[in-house]
Structure formats: structure tokens, C-alpha cells
Amino acid sequence: MEMALVELYRTTGKQAYLDLARFFVDERGHRLLGEVHYGARYRQDDEPFRTAKQARGHAVRQAYLACGALDVAAETGDCALLDAAVAQWRTWSPAVCT
């Protein structure tokens, strides 16, 4: 969802789309998605993206969230968000990021 919102921003120039994408990235991790069978970690809703020290939960969901966060960081210059994504990636793929 975050990636799609950033693409809408890039296409239309409407700041509201970028703001909503950032909001979704920043709200994840506050257990707002409700309980699910596999728990909050499965949806990356157990810890805020910016403070998470490792990739966790469902791999595809993690990848989409990280890509959305990177899109937001690219458009806003948010280095802290970029750093969080890179730190999580390194726990996912330590052999690539030495």
C-alpha cells in the first residue's frame, strides 16, 4: 500500500498521498492492526519500523513494508527511515551487506 501511495504522489504531485504513505509506515508497530492468528509480529505490527533492529514476520509483508519505507525516504530525504530499512536488511541478508 505504501509503495502505491508514493507512486500516486509521484504521478499526481499530490502531497496527501505521500503524507498517507509516511503515516502508514510510522503507525505500523503500534499494534493497531488488531490480533491475527499468527500474532502482531507476522504483520510487522509488533515494533515501529524506525526502531526495529531486524527483519521479522512474513517475508513478503516485510519486503513490501521496507520498499514502501524506502520510497517514502527517497521522496522526503528522511535519512532515519533509510537507516532503519538498511539496518533491517542487513539482518536479513548479512552475506550481501558486509
mmCIF file of N, CA and C in Angstrom:
data_model
loop_
_atom_site.group_PDB
_atom_site.id
_atom_site.type_symbol
_atom_site.label_atom_id
_atom_site.label_comp_id
_atom_site.label_asym_id
_atom_site.label_seq_id
_atom_site.Cartn_x
_atom_site.Cartn_y
_atom_site.Cartn_z
ATOM 1 N N MET A 1 0.807 -1.172 0.000
ATOM 2 C CA MET A 1 0.000 0.000 0.000
ATOM 3 C C MET A 1 0.867 1.259 0.000
ATOM 4 N N GLU A 2 1.936 1.237 0.800
ATOM 5 C CA GLU A 2 2.796 2.420 0.886
ATOM 6 C C GLU A 2 3.457 2.719 -0.450
ATOM 7 N N MET A 3 3.916 1.676 -1.136
ATOM 8 C CA MET A 3 4.546 1.898 -2.441
ATOM 9 C C MET A 3 3.553 2.495 -3.431
ATOM 10 N N ALA A 4 2.334 1.994 -3.419
ATOM 11 C CA ALA A 4 1.309 2.511 -4.332
ATOM 12 C C ALA A 4 1.006 3.978 -4.045
ATOM 13 N N LEU A 5 0.934 4.325 -2.769
ATOM 14 C CA LEU A 5 0.677 5.721 -2.413
ATOM 15 C C LEU A 5 1.807 6.644 -2.863
ATOM 16 N N VAL A 6 3.034 6.180 -2.731
ATOM 17 C CA VAL A 6 4.158 7.004 -3.191
ATOM 18 C C VAL A 6 4.108 7.152 -4.713
ATOM 19 N N GLU A 7 3.738 6.097 -5.414
ATOM 20 C CA GLU A 7 3.611 6.194 -6.872
ATOM 21 C C GLU A 7 2.499 7.175 -7.265
ATOM 22 N N LEU A 8 1.395 7.156 -6.514
ATOM 23 C CA LEU A 8 0.338 8.138 -6.770
ATOM 24 C C LEU A 8 0.859 9.557 -6.568
ATOM 25 N N TYR A 9 1.648 9.747 -5.520
ATOM 26 C CA TYR A 9 2.260 11.057 -5.280
ATOM 27 C C TYR A 9 3.162 11.449 -6.451
ATOM 28 N N ARG A 10 3.982 10.510 -6.889
ATOM 29 C CA ARG A 10 4.913 10.810 -7.986
ATOM 30 C C ARG A 10 4.165 11.152 -9.272
ATOM 31 N N THR A 11 3.040 10.506 -9.485
ATOM 32 C CA THR A 11 2.260 10.717 -10.704
ATOM 33 C C THR A 11 1.440 11.996 -10.654
ATOM 34 N N THR A 12 0.826 12.244 -9.499
ATOM 35 C CA THR A 12 -0.107 13.379 -9.408
ATOM 36 C C THR A 12 0.500 14.619 -8.777
ATOM 37 N N GLY A 13 1.566 14.426 -7.989
ATOM 38 C CA GLY A 13 2.147 15.547 -7.264
ATOM 39 C C GLY A 13 1.355 15.940 -6.024
ATOM 40 N N LYS A 14 0.339 15.165 -5.677
ATOM 41 C CA LYS A 14 -0.492 15.494 -4.509
ATOM 42 C C LYS A 14 0.188 15.017 -3.227
ATOM 43 N N GLN A 15 0.561 15.971 -2.404
ATOM 44 C CA GLN A 15 1.290 15.708 -1.159
ATOM 45 C C GLN A 15 0.531 14.767 -0.223
ATOM 46 N N ALA A 16 -0.774 14.785 -0.280
ATOM 47 C CA ALA A 16 -1.588 13.953 0.619
ATOM 48 C C ALA A 16 -1.249 12.478 0.469
ATOM 49 N N TYR A 17 -0.927 12.024 -0.745
ATOM 50 C CA TYR A 17 -0.582 10.620 -0.954
ATOM 51 C C TYR A 17 0.734 10.268 -0.260
ATOM 52 N N LEU A 18 1.707 11.134 -0.370
ATOM 53 C CA LEU A 18 2.993 10.899 0.283
ATOM 54 C C LEU A 18 2.832 10.948 1.803
ATOM 55 N N ASP A 19 2.049 11.894 2.275
ATOM 56 C CA ASP A 19 1.807 12.004 3.713
ATOM 57 C C ASP A 19 1.123 10.748 4.254
ATOM 58 N N LEU A 20 0.184 10.201 3.503
ATOM 59 C CA LEU A 20 -0.511 8.999 3.946
ATOM 60 C C LEU A 20 0.437 7.798 3.953
ATOM 61 N N ALA A 21 1.300 7.701 2.963
ATOM 62 C CA ALA A 21 2.285 6.614 2.939
ATOM 63 C C ALA A 21 3.197 6.701 4.156
ATOM 64 N N ARG A 22 3.669 7.887 4.469
ATOM 65 C CA ARG A 22 4.519 8.066 5.649
ATOM 66 C C ARG A 22 3.750 7.715 6.922
ATOM 67 N N PHE A 23 2.499 8.129 6.990
ATOM 68 C CA PHE A 23 1.663 7.818 8.142
ATOM 69 C C PHE A 23 1.562 6.300 8.338
ATOM 70 N N PHE A 24 1.309 5.564 7.248
ATOM 71 C CA PHE A 24 1.184 4.103 7.361
ATOM 72 C C PHE A 24 2.489 3.459 7.820
ATOM 73 N N VAL A 25 3.613 3.939 7.325
ATOM 74 C CA VAL A 25 4.905 3.400 7.770
ATOM 75 C C VAL A 25 5.109 3.704 9.253
ATOM 76 N N ASP A 26 4.822 4.919 9.661
ATOM 77 C CA ASP A 26 5.069 5.322 11.043
ATOM 78 C C ASP A 26 4.079 4.722 12.044
ATOM 79 N N GLU A 27 2.878 4.400 11.606
ATOM 80 C CA GLU A 27 1.898 3.817 12.518
ATOM 81 C C GLU A 27 2.076 2.310 12.695
ATOM 82 N N ARG A 28 2.755 1.679 11.751
ATOM 83 C CA ARG A 28 2.992 0.238 11.874
ATOM 84 C C ARG A 28 3.853 0.003 13.099
ATOM 85 N N GLY A 29 3.522 -1.031 13.850
ATOM 86 C CA GLY A 29 4.307 -1.361 15.025
ATOM 87 C C GLY A 29 3.683 -0.921 16.323
ATOM 88 N N HIS A 30 2.500 -0.346 16.248
ATOM 89 C CA HIS A 30 1.813 0.098 17.456
ATOM 90 C C HIS A 30 0.607 -0.785 17.775
ATOM 91 N N ARG A 31 0.609 -1.972 17.161
ATOM 92 C CA ARG A 31 -0.446 -2.975 17.379
ATOM 93 C C ARG A 31 -1.839 -2.427 17.062
ATOM 94 N N LEU A 32 -1.929 -1.658 16.005
ATOM 95 C CA LEU A 32 -3.206 -1.083 15.592
ATOM 96 C C LEU A 32 -3.950 -1.952 14.588
ATOM 97 N N LEU A 33 -3.293 -2.947 14.032
ATOM 98 C CA LEU A 33 -3.917 -3.796 13.025
ATOM 99 C C LEU A 33 -4.810 -4.866 13.633
ATOM 100 N N GLY A 34 -4.795 -4.995 14.929
ATOM 101 C CA GLY A 34 -5.628 -5.995 15.588
ATOM 102 C C GLY A 34 -4.941 -7.344 15.656
ATOM 103 N N GLU A 35 -5.510 -8.197 16.433
ATOM 104 C CA GLU A 35 -4.943 -9.531 16.606
ATOM 105 C C GLU A 35 -5.195 -10.403 15.381
ATOM 106 N N VAL A 36 -4.213 -11.171 15.040
ATOM 107 C CA VAL A 36 -4.335 -12.133 13.946
ATOM 108 C C VAL A 36 -3.849 -13.476 14.455
ATOM 109 N N HIS A 37 -4.162 -14.491 13.712
ATOM 110 C CA HIS A 37 -3.800 -15.845 14.111
ATOM 111 C C HIS A 37 -2.305 -15.997 14.407
ATOM 112 N N TYR A 38 -1.473 -15.390 13.614
ATOM 113 C CA TYR A 38 -0.029 -15.546 13.774
ATOM 114 C C TYR A 38 0.603 -14.491 14.676
ATOM 115 N N GLY A 39 -0.149 -13.525 15.134
ATOM 116 C CA GLY A 39 0.361 -12.502 16.029
ATOM 117 C C GLY A 39 0.794 -11.234 15.305
ATOM 118 N N ALA A 40 1.065 -10.217 16.099
ATOM 119 C CA ALA A 40 1.416 -8.895 15.563
ATOM 120 C C ALA A 40 2.735 -8.926 14.795
ATOM 121 N N ARG A 41 3.672 -9.749 15.196
ATOM 122 C CA ARG A 41 4.971 -9.833 14.516
ATOM 123 C C ARG A 41 4.812 -10.253 13.058
ATOM 124 N N TYR A 42 3.840 -11.113 12.787
ATOM 125 C CA TYR A 42 3.581 -11.597 11.430
ATOM 126 C C TYR A 42 3.336 -10.435 10.464
ATOM 127 N N ARG A 43 2.654 -9.394 10.951
ATOM 128 C CA ARG A 43 2.333 -8.228 10.126
ATOM 129 C C ARG A 43 3.271 -7.051 10.370
ATOM 130 N N GLN A 44 4.378 -7.289 11.031
ATOM 131 C CA GLN A 44 5.316 -6.221 11.388
ATOM 132 C C GLN A 44 4.588 -5.129 12.179
ATOM 133 N N ASP A 45 3.669 -5.546 13.056
ATOM 134 C CA ASP A 45 2.920 -4.594 13.869
ATOM 135 C C ASP A 45 3.301 -4.711 15.339
ATOM 136 N N ASP A 46 4.426 -5.345 15.611
ATOM 137 C CA ASP A 46 4.870 -5.554 16.994
ATOM 138 C C ASP A 46 5.868 -4.498 17.451
ATOM 139 N N GLU A 47 6.493 -3.819 16.519
ATOM 140 C CA GLU A 47 7.530 -2.834 16.835
ATOM 141 C C GLU A 47 7.559 -1.797 15.710
ATOM 142 N N PRO A 48 7.669 -0.517 16.034
ATOM 143 C CA PRO A 48 7.714 0.504 14.983
ATOM 144 C C PRO A 48 8.855 0.248 13.987
ATOM 145 N N PHE A 49 8.586 0.512 12.720
ATOM 146 C CA PHE A 49 9.571 0.271 11.674
ATOM 147 C C PHE A 49 10.881 0.995 11.956
ATOM 148 N N ARG A 50 10.800 2.210 12.421
ATOM 149 C CA ARG A 50 12.002 3.019 12.627
ATOM 150 C C ARG A 50 12.904 2.490 13.739
ATOM 151 N N THR A 51 12.366 1.727 14.668
ATOM 152 C CA THR A 51 13.174 1.231 15.789
ATOM 153 C C THR A 51 13.444 -0.265 15.714
ATOM 154 N N ALA A 52 12.829 -0.961 14.780
ATOM 155 C CA ALA A 52 13.038 -2.406 14.651
ATOM 156 C C ALA A 52 14.490 -2.676 14.255
ATOM 157 N N LYS A 53 15.110 -3.580 14.950
ATOM 158 C CA LYS A 53 16.526 -3.881 14.709
ATOM 159 C C LYS A 53 16.728 -5.040 13.738
ATOM 160 N N GLN A 54 15.642 -5.738 13.401
ATOM 161 C CA GLN A 54 15.786 -6.856 12.472
ATOM 162 C C GLN A 54 14.526 -7.027 11.640
ATOM 163 N N ALA A 55 14.695 -7.631 10.491
ATOM 164 C CA ALA A 55 13.544 -8.001 9.673
ATOM 165 C C ALA A 55 12.804 -9.094 10.416
ATOM 166 N N ARG A 56 11.472 -9.071 10.341
ATOM 167 C CA ARG A 56 10.706 -10.048 11.094
ATOM 168 C C ARG A 56 9.365 -10.278 10.425
ATOM 169 N N GLY A 57 8.699 -11.325 10.878
ATOM 170 C CA GLY A 57 7.370 -11.629 10.375
ATOM 171 C C GLY A 57 7.385 -12.253 8.995
ATOM 172 N N HIS A 58 6.291 -12.100 8.299
ATOM 173 C CA HIS A 58 6.124 -12.664 6.963
ATOM 174 C C HIS A 58 7.069 -11.961 5.990
ATOM 175 N N ALA A 59 7.869 -12.724 5.283
ATOM 176 C CA ALA A 59 8.925 -12.149 4.445
ATOM 177 C C ALA A 59 8.389 -11.217 3.362
ATOM 178 N N VAL A 60 7.306 -11.592 2.711
ATOM 179 C CA VAL A 60 6.773 -10.746 1.645
ATOM 180 C C VAL A 60 6.207 -9.456 2.229
ATOM 181 N N ARG A 61 5.506 -9.550 3.343
ATOM 182 C CA ARG A 61 4.988 -8.353 4.000
ATOM 183 C C ARG A 61 6.144 -7.439 4.430
ATOM 184 N N GLN A 62 7.207 -8.045 4.946
ATOM 185 C CA GLN A 62 8.378 -7.264 5.360
ATOM 186 C C GLN A 62 8.987 -6.557 4.159
ATOM 187 N N ALA A 63 9.098 -7.267 3.043
ATOM 188 C CA ALA A 63 9.693 -6.673 1.848
ATOM 189 C C ALA A 63 8.863 -5.503 1.334
ATOM 190 N N TYR A 64 7.550 -5.650 1.295
ATOM 191 C CA TYR A 64 6.697 -4.562 0.830
ATOM 192 C C TYR A 64 6.756 -3.361 1.771
ATOM 193 N N LEU A 65 6.746 -3.612 3.067
ATOM 194 C CA LEU A 65 6.839 -2.511 4.022
ATOM 195 C C LEU A 65 8.180 -1.788 3.869
ATOM 196 N N ALA A 66 9.252 -2.549 3.746
ATOM 197 C CA ALA A 66 10.581 -1.940 3.596
ATOM 198 C C ALA A 66 10.668 -1.131 2.306
ATOM 199 N N CYS A 67 10.152 -1.664 1.218
ATOM 200 C CA CYS A 67 10.180 -0.929 -0.052
ATOM 201 C C CYS A 67 9.346 0.338 0.031
ATOM 202 N N GLY A 68 8.206 0.260 0.691
ATOM 203 C CA GLY A 68 7.385 1.456 0.882
ATOM 204 C C GLY A 68 8.111 2.496 1.720
ATOM 205 N N ALA A 69 8.762 2.035 2.780
ATOM 206 C CA ALA A 69 9.524 2.944 3.634
ATOM 207 C C ALA A 69 10.673 3.581 2.843
ATOM 208 N N LEU A 70 11.328 2.806 2.012
ATOM 209 C CA LEU A 70 12.417 3.345 1.193
ATOM 210 C C LEU A 70 11.901 4.372 0.184
ATOM 211 N N ASP A 71 10.734 4.108 -0.392
ATOM 212 C CA ASP A 71 10.131 5.090 -1.300
ATOM 213 C C ASP A 71 9.845 6.395 -0.570
ATOM 214 N N VAL A 72 9.281 6.295 0.636
ATOM 215 C CA VAL A 72 8.999 7.491 1.430
ATOM 216 C C VAL A 72 10.310 8.227 1.732
ATOM 217 N N ALA A 73 11.329 7.475 2.135
ATOM 218 C CA ALA A 73 12.622 8.084 2.446
ATOM 219 C C ALA A 73 13.214 8.783 1.222
ATOM 220 N N ALA A 74 13.091 8.160 0.061
ATOM 221 C CA ALA A 74 13.635 8.751 -1.163
ATOM 222 C C ALA A 74 12.943 10.067 -1.508
ATOM 223 N N GLU A 75 11.648 10.132 -1.289
ATOM 224 C CA GLU A 75 10.894 11.333 -1.646
ATOM 225 C C GLU A 75 11.003 12.442 -0.605
ATOM 226 N N THR A 76 11.276 12.078 0.641
ATOM 227 C CA THR A 76 11.287 13.081 1.705
ATOM 228 C C THR A 76 12.680 13.423 2.216
ATOM 229 N N GLY A 77 13.668 12.605 1.853
ATOM 230 C CA GLY A 77 15.012 12.816 2.378
ATOM 231 C C GLY A 77 15.139 12.393 3.830
ATOM 232 N N ASP A 78 14.270 11.505 4.270
ATOM 233 C CA ASP A 78 14.248 11.048 5.659
ATOM 234 C C ASP A 78 15.348 10.003 5.876
ATOM 235 N N CYS A 79 16.509 10.464 6.310
ATOM 236 C CA CYS A 79 17.663 9.580 6.478
ATOM 237 C C CYS A 79 17.462 8.564 7.598
ATOM 238 N N ALA A 80 16.713 8.919 8.632
ATOM 239 C CA ALA A 80 16.454 7.980 9.724
ATOM 240 C C ALA A 80 15.632 6.797 9.226
ATOM 241 N N LEU A 81 14.682 7.049 8.351
ATOM 242 C CA LEU A 81 13.878 5.976 7.780
ATOM 243 C C LEU A 81 14.732 5.092 6.873
ATOM 244 N N LEU A 82 15.590 5.703 6.087
ATOM 245 C CA LEU A 82 16.521 4.956 5.248
ATOM 246 C C LEU A 82 17.438 4.087 6.105
ATOM 247 N N ASP A 83 17.982 4.648 7.163
ATOM 248 C CA ASP A 83 18.874 3.900 8.051
ATOM 249 C C ASP A 83 18.170 2.704 8.678
ATOM 250 N N ALA A 84 16.904 2.880 9.065
ATOM 251 C CA ALA A 84 16.142 1.773 9.655
ATOM 252 C C ALA A 84 15.967 0.641 8.650
ATOM 253 N N ALA A 85 15.641 0.980 7.416
ATOM 254 C CA ALA A 85 15.455 -0.033 6.381
ATOM 255 C C ALA A 85 16.762 -0.778 6.097
ATOM 256 N N VAL A 86 17.850 -0.055 6.029
ATOM 257 C CA VAL A 86 19.151 -0.674 5.774
ATOM 258 C C VAL A 86 19.545 -1.594 6.930
ATOM 259 N N ALA A 87 19.330 -1.160 8.161
ATOM 260 C CA ALA A 87 19.662 -1.987 9.323
ATOM 261 C C ALA A 87 18.863 -3.289 9.309
ATOM 262 N N GLN A 88 17.589 -3.204 8.959
ATOM 263 C CA GLN A 88 16.773 -4.418 8.899
ATOM 264 C C GLN A 88 17.231 -5.318 7.757
ATOM 265 N N TRP A 89 17.571 -4.734 6.636
ATOM 266 C CA TRP A 89 18.053 -5.523 5.502
ATOM 267 C C TRP A 89 19.313 -6.301 5.880
ATOM 268 N N ARG A 90 20.187 -5.679 6.618
ATOM 269 C CA ARG A 90 21.435 -6.343 6.992
ATOM 270 C C ARG A 90 21.196 -7.576 7.853
ATOM 271 N N THR A 91 20.125 -7.595 8.643
ATOM 272 C CA THR A 91 19.810 -8.799 9.423
ATOM 273 C C THR A 91 19.198 -9.872 8.542
ATOM 274 N N TRP A 92 18.644 -9.449 7.446
ATOM 275 C CA TRP A 92 18.007 -10.360 6.505
ATOM 276 C C TRP A 92 19.031 -11.006 5.596
ATOM 277 N N SER A 93 20.041 -10.245 5.219
ATOM 278 C CA SER A 93 20.998 -10.698 4.227
ATOM 279 C C SER A 93 22.419 -10.273 4.601
ATOM 280 N N PRO A 94 22.947 -10.803 5.687
ATOM 281 C CA PRO A 94 24.270 -10.351 6.131
ATOM 282 C C PRO A 94 25.399 -10.645 5.151
ATOM 283 N N ALA A 95 25.280 -11.673 4.349
ATOM 284 C CA ALA A 95 26.348 -12.013 3.408
ATOM 285 C C ALA A 95 26.478 -10.948 2.318
ATOM 286 N N VAL A 96 25.395 -10.280 1.973
ATOM 287 C CA VAL A 96 25.414 -9.273 0.919
ATOM 288 C C VAL A 96 25.932 -7.945 1.441
ATOM 289 N N CYS A 97 25.622 -7.647 2.685
ATOM 290 C CA CYS A 97 25.943 -6.334 3.259
ATOM 291 C C CYS A 97 27.082 -6.461 4.270
ATOM 292 N N THR A 98 28.287 -6.510 3.766
ATOM 293 C CA THR A 98 29.424 -6.639 4.675
ATOM 294 C C THR A 98 30.081 -5.300 4.898
#
